[in-house]
PDB file of C-alpha atoms in Angstrom:
ATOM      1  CA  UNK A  20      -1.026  -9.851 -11.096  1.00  0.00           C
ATOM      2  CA  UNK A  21       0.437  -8.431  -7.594  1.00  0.00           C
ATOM      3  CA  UNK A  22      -0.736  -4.693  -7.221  1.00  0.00           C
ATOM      4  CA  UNK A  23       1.516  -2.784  -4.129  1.00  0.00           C
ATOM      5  CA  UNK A  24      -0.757  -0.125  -2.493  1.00  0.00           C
ATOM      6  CA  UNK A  25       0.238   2.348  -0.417  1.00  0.00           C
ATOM      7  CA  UNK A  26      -1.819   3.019   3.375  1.00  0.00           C
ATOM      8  CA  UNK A  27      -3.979   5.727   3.815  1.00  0.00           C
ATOM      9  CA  UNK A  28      -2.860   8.655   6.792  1.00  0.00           C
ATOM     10  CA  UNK A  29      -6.837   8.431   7.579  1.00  0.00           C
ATOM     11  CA  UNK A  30      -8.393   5.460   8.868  1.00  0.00           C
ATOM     12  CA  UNK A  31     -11.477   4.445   9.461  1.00  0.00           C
ATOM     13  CA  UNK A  32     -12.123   3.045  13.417  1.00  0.00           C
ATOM     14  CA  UNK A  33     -11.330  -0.053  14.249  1.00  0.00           C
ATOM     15  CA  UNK A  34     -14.963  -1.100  15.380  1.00  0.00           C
ATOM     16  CA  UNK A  35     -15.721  -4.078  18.131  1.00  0.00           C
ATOM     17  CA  UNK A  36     -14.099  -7.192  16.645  1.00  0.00           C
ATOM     18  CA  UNK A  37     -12.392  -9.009  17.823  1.00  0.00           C
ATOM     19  CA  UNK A  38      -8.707  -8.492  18.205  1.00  0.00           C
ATOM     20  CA  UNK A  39      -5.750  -8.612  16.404  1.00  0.00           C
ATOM     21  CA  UNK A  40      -4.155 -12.354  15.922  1.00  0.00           C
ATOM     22  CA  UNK A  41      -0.576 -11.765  14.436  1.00  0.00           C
ATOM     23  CA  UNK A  42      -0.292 -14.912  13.177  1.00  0.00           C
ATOM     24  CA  UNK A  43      -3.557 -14.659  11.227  1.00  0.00           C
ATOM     25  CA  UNK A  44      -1.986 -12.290   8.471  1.00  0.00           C
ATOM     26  CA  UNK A  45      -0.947 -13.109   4.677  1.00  0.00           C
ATOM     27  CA  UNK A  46       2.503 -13.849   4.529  1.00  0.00           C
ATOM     28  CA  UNK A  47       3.415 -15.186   8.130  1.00  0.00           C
ATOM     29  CA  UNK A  48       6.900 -15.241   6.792  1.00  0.00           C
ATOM     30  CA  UNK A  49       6.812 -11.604   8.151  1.00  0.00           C
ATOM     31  CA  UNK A  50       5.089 -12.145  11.333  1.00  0.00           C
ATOM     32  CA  UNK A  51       8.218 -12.021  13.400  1.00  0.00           C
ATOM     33  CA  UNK A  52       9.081  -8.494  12.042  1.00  0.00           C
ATOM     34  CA  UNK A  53       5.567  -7.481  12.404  1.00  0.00           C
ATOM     35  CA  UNK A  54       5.861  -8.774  15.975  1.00  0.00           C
ATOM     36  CA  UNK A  55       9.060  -6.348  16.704  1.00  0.00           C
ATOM     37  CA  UNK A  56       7.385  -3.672  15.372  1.00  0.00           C
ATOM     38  CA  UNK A  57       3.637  -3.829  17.510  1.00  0.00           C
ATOM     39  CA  UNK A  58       5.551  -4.724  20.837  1.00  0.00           C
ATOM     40  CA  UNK A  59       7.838  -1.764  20.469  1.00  0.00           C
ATOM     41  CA  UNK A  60       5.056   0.876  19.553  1.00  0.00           C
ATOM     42  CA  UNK A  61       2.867   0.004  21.852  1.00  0.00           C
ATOM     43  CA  UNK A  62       5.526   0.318  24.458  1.00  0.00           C
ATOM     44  CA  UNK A  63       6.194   3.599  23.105  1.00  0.00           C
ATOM     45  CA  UNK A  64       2.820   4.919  23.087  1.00  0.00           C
ATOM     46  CA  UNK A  65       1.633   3.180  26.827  1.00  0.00           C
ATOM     47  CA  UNK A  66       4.807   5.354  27.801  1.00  0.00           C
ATOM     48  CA  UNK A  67       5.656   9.151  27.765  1.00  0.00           C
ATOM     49  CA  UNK A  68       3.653  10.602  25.092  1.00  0.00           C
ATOM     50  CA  UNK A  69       5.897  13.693  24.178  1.00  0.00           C
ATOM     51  CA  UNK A  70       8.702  11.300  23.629  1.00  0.00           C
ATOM     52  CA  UNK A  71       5.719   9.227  21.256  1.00  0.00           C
ATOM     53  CA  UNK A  72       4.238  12.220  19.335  1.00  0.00           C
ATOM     54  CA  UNK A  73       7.879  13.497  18.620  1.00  0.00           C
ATOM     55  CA  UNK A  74       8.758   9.590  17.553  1.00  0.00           C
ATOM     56  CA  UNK A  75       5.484   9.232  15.114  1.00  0.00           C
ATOM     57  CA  UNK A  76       5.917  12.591  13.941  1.00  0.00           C
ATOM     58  CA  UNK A  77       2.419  13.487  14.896  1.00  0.00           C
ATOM     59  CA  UNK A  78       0.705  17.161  15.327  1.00  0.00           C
ATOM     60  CA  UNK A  79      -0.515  18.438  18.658  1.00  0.00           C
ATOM     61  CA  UNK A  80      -4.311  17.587  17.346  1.00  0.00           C
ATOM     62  CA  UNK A  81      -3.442  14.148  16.712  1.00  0.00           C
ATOM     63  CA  UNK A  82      -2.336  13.306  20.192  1.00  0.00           C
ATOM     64  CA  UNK A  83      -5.564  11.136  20.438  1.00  0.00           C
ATOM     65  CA  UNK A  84      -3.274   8.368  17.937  1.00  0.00           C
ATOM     66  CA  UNK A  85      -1.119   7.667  20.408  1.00  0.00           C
ATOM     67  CA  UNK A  86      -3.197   6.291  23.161  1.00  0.00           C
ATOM     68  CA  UNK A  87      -4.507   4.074  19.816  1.00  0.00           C
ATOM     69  CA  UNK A  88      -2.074   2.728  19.328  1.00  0.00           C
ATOM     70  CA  UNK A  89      -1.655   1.913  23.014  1.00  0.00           C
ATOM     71  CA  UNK A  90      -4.522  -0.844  23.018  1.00  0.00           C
ATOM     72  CA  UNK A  91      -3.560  -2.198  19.810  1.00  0.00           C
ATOM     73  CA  UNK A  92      -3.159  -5.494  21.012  1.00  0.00           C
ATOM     74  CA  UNK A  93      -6.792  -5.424  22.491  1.00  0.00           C
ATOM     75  CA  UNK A  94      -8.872  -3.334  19.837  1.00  0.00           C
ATOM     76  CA  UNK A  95     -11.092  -4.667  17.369  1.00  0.00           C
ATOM     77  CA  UNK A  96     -10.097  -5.710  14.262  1.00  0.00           C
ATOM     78  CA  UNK A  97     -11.427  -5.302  10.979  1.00  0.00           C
ATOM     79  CA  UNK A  98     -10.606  -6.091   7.478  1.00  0.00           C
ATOM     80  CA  UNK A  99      -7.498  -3.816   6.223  1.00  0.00           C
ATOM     81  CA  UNK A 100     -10.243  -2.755   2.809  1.00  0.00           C
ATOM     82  CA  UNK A 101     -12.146  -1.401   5.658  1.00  0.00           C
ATOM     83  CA  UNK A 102      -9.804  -0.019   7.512  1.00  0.00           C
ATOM     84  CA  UNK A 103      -7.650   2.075   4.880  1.00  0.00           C
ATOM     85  CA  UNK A 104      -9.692   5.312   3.813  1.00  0.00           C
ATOM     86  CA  UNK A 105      -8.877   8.236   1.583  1.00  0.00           C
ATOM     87  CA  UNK A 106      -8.817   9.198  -1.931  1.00  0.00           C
ATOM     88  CA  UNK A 107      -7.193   6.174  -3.446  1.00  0.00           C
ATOM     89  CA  UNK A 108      -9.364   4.266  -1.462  1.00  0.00           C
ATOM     90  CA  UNK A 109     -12.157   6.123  -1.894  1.00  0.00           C
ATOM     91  CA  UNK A 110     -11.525   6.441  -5.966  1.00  0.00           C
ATOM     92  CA  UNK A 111     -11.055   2.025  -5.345  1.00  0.00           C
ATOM     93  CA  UNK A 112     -14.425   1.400  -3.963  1.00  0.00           C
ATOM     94  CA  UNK A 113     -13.848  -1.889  -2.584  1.00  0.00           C
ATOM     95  CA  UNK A 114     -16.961  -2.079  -1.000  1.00  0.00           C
ATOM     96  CA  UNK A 115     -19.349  -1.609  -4.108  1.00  0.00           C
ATOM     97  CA  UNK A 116     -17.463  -3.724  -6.140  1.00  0.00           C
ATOM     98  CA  UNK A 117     -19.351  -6.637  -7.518  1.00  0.00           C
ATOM     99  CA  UNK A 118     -18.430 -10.364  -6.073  1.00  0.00           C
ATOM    100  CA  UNK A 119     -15.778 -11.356  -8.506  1.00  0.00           C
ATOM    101  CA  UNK A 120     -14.287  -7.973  -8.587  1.00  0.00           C
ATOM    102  CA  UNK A 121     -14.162  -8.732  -4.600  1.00  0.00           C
ATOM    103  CA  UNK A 122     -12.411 -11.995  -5.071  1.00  0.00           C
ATOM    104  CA  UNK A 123      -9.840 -10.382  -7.535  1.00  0.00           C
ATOM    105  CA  UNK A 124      -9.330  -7.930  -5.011  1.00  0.00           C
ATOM    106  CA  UNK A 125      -8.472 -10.386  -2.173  1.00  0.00           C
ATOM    107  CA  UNK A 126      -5.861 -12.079  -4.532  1.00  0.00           C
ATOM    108  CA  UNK A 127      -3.958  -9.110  -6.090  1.00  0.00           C
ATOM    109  CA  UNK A 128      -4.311  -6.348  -3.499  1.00  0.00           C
ATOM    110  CA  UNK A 129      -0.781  -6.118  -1.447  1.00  0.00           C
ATOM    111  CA  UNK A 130      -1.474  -2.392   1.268  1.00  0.00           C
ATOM    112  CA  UNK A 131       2.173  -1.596   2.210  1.00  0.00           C
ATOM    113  CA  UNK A 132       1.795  -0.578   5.944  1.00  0.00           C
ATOM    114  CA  UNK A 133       5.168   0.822   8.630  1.00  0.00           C
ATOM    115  CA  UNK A 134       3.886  -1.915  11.218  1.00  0.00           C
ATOM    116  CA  UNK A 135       2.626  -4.723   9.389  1.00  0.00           C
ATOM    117  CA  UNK A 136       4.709  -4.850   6.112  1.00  0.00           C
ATOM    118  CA  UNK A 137       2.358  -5.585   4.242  1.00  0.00           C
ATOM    119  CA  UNK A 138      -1.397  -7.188   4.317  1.00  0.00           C
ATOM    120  CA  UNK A 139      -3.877  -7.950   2.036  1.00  0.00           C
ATOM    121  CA  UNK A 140      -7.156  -6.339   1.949  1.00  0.00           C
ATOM    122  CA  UNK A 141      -8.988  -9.175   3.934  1.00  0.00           C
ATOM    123  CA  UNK A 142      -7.040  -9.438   6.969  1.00  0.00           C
ATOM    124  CA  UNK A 143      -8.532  -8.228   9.586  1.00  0.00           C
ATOM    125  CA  UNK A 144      -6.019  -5.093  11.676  1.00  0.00           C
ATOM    126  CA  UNK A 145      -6.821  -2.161  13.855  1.00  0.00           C
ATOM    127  CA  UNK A 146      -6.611   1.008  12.959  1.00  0.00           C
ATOM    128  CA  UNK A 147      -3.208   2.974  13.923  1.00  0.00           C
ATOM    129  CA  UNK A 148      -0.886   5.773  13.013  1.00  0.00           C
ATOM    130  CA  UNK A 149       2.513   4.483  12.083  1.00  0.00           C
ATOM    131  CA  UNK A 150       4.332   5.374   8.949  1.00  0.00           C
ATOM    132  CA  UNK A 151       6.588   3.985   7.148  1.00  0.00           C
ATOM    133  CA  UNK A 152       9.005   6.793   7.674  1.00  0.00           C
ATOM    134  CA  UNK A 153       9.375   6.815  11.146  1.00  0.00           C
ATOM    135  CA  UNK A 154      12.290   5.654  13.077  1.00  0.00           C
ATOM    136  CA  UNK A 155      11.300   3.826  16.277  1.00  0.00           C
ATOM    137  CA  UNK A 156      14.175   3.802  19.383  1.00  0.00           C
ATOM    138  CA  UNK A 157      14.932   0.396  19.408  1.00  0.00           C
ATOM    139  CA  UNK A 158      14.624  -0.896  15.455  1.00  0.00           C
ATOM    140  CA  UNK A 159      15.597   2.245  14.157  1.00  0.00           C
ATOM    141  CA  UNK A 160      14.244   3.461  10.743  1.00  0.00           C
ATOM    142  CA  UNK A 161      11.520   1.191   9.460  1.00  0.00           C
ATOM    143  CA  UNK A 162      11.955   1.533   5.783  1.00  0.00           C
ATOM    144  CA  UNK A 163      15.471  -0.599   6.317  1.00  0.00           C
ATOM    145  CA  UNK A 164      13.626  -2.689   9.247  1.00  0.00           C
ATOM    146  CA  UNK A 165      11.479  -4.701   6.662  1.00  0.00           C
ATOM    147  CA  UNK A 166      13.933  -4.909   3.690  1.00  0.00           C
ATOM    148  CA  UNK A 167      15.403  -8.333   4.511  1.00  0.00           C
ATOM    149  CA  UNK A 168      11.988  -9.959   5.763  1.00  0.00           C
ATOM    150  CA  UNK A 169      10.199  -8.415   2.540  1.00  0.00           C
ATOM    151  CA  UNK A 170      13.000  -9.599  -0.054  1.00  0.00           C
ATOM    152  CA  UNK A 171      12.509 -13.264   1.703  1.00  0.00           C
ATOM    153  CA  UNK A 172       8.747 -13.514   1.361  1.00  0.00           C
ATOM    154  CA  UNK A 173       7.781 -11.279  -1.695  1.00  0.00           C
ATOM    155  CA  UNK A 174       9.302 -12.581  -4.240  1.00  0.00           C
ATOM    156  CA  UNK A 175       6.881 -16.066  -3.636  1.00  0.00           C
ATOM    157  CA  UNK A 176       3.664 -13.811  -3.318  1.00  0.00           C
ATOM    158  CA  UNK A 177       4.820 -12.006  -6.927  1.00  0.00           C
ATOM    159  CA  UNK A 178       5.680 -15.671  -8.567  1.00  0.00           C
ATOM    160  CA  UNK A 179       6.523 -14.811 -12.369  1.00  0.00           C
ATOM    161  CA  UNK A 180       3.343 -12.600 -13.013  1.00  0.00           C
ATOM    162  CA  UNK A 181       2.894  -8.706 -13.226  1.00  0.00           C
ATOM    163  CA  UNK A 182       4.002  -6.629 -10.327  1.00  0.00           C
ATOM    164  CA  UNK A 183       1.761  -3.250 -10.811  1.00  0.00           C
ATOM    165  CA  UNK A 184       3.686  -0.648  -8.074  1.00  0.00           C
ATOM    166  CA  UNK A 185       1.611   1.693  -7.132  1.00  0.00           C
ATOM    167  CA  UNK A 186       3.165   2.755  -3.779  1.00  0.00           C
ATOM    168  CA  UNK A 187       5.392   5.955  -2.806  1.00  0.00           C
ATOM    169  CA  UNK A 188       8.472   6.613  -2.727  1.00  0.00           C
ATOM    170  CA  UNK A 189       8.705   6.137   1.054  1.00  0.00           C
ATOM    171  CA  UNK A 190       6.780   2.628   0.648  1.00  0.00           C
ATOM    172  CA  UNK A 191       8.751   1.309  -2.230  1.00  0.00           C
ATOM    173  CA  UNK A 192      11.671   1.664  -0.189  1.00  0.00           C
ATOM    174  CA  UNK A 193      10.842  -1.443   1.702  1.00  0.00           C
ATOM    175  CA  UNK A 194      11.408  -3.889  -0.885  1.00  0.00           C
ATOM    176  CA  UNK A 195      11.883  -3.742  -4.651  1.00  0.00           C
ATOM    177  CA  UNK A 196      11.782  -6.184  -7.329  1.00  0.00           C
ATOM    178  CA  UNK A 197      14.689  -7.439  -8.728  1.00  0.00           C
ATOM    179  CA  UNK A 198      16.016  -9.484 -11.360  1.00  0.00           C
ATOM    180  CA  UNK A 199      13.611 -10.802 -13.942  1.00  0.00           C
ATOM    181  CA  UNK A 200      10.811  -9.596 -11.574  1.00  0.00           C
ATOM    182  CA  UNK A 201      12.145  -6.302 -11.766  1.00  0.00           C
ATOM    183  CA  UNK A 202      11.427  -6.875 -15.981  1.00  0.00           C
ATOM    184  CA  UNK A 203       7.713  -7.675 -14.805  1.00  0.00           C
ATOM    185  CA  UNK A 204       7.093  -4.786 -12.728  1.00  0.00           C
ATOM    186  CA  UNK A 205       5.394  -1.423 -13.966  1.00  0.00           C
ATOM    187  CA  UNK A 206       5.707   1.788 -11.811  1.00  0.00           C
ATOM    188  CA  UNK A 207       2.946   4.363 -12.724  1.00  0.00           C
ATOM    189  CA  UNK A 208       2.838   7.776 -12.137  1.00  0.00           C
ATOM    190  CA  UNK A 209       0.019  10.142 -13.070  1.00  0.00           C
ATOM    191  CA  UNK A 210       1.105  13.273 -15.418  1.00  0.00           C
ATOM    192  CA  UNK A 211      -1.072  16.328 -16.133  1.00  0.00           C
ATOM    193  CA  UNK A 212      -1.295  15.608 -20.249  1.00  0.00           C
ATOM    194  CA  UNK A 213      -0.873  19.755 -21.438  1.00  0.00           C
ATOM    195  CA  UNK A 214       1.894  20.322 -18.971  1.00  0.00           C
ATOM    196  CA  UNK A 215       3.400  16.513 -18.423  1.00  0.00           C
ATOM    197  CA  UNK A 216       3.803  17.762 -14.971  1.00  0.00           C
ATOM    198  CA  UNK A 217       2.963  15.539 -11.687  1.00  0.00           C
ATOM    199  CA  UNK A 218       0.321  15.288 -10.180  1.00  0.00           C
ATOM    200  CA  UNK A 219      -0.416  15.318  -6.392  1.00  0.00           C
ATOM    201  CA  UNK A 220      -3.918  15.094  -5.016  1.00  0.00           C
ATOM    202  CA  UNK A 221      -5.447  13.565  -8.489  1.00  0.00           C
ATOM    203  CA  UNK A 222      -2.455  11.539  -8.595  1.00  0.00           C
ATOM    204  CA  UNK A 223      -4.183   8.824  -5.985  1.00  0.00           C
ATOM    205  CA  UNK A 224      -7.726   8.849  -6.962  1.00  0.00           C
ATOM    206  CA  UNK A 225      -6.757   7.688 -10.452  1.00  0.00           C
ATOM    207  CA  UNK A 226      -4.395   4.981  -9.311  1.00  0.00           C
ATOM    208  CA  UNK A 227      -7.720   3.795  -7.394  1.00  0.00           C
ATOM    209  CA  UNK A 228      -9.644   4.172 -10.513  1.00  0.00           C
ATOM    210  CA  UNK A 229      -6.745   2.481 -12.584  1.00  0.00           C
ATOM    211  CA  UNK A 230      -7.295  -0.491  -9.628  1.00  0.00           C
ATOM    212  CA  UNK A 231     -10.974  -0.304  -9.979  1.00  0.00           C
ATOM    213  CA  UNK A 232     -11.227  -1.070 -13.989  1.00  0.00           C
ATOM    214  CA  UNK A 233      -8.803  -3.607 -14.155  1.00  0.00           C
ATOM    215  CA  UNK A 234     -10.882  -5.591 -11.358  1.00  0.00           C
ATOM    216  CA  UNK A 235     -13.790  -4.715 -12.780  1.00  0.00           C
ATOM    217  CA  UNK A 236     -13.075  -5.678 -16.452  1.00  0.00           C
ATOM    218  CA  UNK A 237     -11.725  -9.125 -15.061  1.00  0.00           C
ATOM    219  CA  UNK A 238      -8.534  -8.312 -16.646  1.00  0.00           C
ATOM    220  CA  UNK A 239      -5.229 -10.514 -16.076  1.00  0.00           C
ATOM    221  CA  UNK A 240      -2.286  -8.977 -17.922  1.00  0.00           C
ATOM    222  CA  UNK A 241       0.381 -11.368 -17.304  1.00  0.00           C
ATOM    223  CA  UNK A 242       3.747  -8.585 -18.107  1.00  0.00           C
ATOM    224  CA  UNK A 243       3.935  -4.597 -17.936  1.00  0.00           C
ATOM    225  CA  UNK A 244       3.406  -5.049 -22.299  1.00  0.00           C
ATOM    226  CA  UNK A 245      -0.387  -6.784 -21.567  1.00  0.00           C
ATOM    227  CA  UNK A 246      -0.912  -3.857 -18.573  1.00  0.00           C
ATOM    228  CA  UNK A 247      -0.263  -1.071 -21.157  1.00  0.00           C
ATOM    229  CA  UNK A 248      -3.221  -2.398 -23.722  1.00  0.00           C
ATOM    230  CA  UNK A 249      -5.331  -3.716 -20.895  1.00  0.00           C
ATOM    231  CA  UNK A 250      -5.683  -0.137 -19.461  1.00  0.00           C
ATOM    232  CA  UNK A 251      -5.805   1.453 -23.346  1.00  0.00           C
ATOM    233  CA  UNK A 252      -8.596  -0.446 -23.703  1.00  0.00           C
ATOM    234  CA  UNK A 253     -10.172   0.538 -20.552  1.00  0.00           C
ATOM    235  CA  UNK A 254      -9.533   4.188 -22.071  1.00  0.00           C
ATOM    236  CA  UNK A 255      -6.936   5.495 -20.073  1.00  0.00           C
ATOM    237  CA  UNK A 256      -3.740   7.308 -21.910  1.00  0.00           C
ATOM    238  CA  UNK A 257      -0.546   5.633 -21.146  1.00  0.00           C
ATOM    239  CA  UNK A 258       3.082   6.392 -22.535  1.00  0.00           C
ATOM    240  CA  UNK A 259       5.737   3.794 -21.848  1.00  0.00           C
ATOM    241  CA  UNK A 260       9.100   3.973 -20.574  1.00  0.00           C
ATOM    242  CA  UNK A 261       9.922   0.600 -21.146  1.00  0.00           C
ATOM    243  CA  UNK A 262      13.234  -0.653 -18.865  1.00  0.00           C
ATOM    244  CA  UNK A 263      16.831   0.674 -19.565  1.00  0.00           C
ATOM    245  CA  UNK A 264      18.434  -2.592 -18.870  1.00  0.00           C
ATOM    246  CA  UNK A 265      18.184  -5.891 -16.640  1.00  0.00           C
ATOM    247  CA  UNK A 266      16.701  -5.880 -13.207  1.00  0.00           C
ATOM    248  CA  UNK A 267      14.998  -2.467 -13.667  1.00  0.00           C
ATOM    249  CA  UNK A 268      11.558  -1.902 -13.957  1.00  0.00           C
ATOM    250  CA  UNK A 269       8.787  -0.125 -16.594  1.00  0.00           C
ATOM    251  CA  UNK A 270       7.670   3.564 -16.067  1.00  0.00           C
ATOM    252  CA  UNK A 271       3.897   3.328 -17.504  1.00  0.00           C
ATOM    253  CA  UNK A 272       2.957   7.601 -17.311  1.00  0.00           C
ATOM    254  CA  UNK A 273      -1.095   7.950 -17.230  1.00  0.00           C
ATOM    255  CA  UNK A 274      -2.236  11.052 -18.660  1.00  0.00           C
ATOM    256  CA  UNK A 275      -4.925  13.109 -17.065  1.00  0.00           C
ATOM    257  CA  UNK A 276      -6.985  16.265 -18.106  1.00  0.00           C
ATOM    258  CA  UNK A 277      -8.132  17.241 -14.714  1.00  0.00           C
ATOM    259  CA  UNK A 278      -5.332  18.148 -11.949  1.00  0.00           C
ATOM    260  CA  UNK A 279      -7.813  19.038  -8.661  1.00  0.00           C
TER     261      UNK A 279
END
C-alpha cells in the first residue's frame, strides 16, 4: 500500500542537523527536478524580497519565510514526519506510534511537497514555504514542473498494490495514476453523514486518523475492495463509488458526525 499525503502550510523548525544532501532522498529518480527547484528558490529568496513574497504568495507577517528559505542549502535537516505539522499530522501521530506502526509508516507514507516532489517520512529536509501552486520565474508553474519526472518514477514506488490518495486537488495535480494503477487507487473524501456535504477543517484530521488505524491495525489491503472492509472494520463509514471505466480511479466517501 502507497498512501499520497499532502504537506502541511505549518512546519515545525528545522533544528541543528545537519544539512540537506539532495541526493539522500527516496526516489533519486527526481533529484534533478528537485535540484531545479531548490537552486531557483533560493535564488529568489537571497534576492529582492517583494519580488519573493509576491512569487510565494506569502502575507506581510510571513516575510520571515523568505529569508528561510534563503539558507536552505545550509539549515539543519530533520526527518520530513518531523518536519510536517498540522491537523492531519497532528490527527497521524507519527511520533507515538508504536515500532511497527513506525516501520509501516516509513514504507507507505509518500508527503507530496512544491520543492521536493515528493519524500517519505524519514528523509531528513528543512523546513520551507513553497507550495505546490506557485509559479517560480524560471520553471514556471510547479504543478506541470514535476508531471513528467513523477509519471517516470511513481509508477515503480506504487508497483501493483493499493494507491490510497489522500492529497488535494492542487497536489494530485502533479501526477496521477493511470492505467490499471488508476483501477488500484482510492480517492477519499470526508462527507458530513446528515448533510453529505464536505468537509473542510475535519476533513484532514480524519484522513490522519484513517492513516493512523490502518498502521496501527497492521493492515495491508492489497486493492481499493480490501481498503473499503479494512477501514469498516476499523469502524469508520464508507460508501463506494467504485470506477466508471478503465484508467479511472475509486471515490471511497467517509462519513463523519462531527464537522468542527
Amino acid at each position: 500500500m502507497l498512501v499520497l499525503l499532502p504537506p502541511s502550510e505549518g512546519k515545525a523548525t528545522s533544528g541543528r542537523g545537519a544539512p540537506l544532501k539532495l541526493e539522500s532522498l527516496s526516489l533519486p529518480g527526481l533529484t534533478e527536478a528537485r535540484q531545479a527547484v531548490l537552486g531557483e528558490l533560493v535564488e529568489l529568496c537571497a534576492g529582492d524580497e517583494e519580488k519573493a513574497r509576491e512569487v510565494l504568495g506569502l502575507s506581510e507577517g510571513l516575510r520571515g519565510e523568505i529569508a528561510k528559505n534563503a539558507e536552505l542549502p545550509v539549515a539543519g535537516a530533520r526527518p520530513a514526519g518531523e518536519i510536517y505539522t498540522g491537523v492531519l499530522y497532528d490527527a497521524l501521530g507519527l511520533a507515538s506510534l508504536d515500532a511497527a506502526a513506525k516501520r509501516r509508516a516509513t514504507r507507505s507514507l509518500l508527503v507530496f511537497s512544491g520543492l521536493w516532489g515528493a519524500v517519505r517520512v524519514n528523509d531528513r529536509i528543512p523546513s520551507y514555504r513553497c507550495s505546490m501552486g506557485v509559479k517560480l520565474p524560471g520553471l514556471g508553474a510547479l504543478g506541470a514542473h514535476w508531471r513528467a519526472p513523477m509519471a517516470g518514477v511513481l509508477p515503480e514506488a506504487a508497483g501493483d498494490g493499493l494507491v490510497l490518495d489522500l492529497r488535494s486537488s492542487a497536489y494530485a495535480a502533479a501526477w496521477r495514476p493511470k492505467g490499471e494503477l488508476a483501477g488500484l487507487t482510492a480517492s477519499v473524501r470526508v462527507l458530513h453523514a446528515p448533510t453529505r456535504k464536505v468537509v473542510s477543517h475535519f476533513n484532514k484530521a480524519t484522513k490522519g486518523r484513517i492513516v493512523r488505524s490502518l498502521l496501527t491495525a497492521g493492515a495491508a489491503p492489497k486493492d481499493p475492495a480490501e481498503l473499503v472492509t479494512a477501514l469498516r472494520d476499523l469502524g469508520h463509514a464508507v460508501e463506494v463509488e467504485p470506477p466508471k471505466g478503465n484508467g479511472t480511479a475509486w471515490m471511497l466517501d467517509v462519513l463523519v458526525d462531527e464537522v468542527h
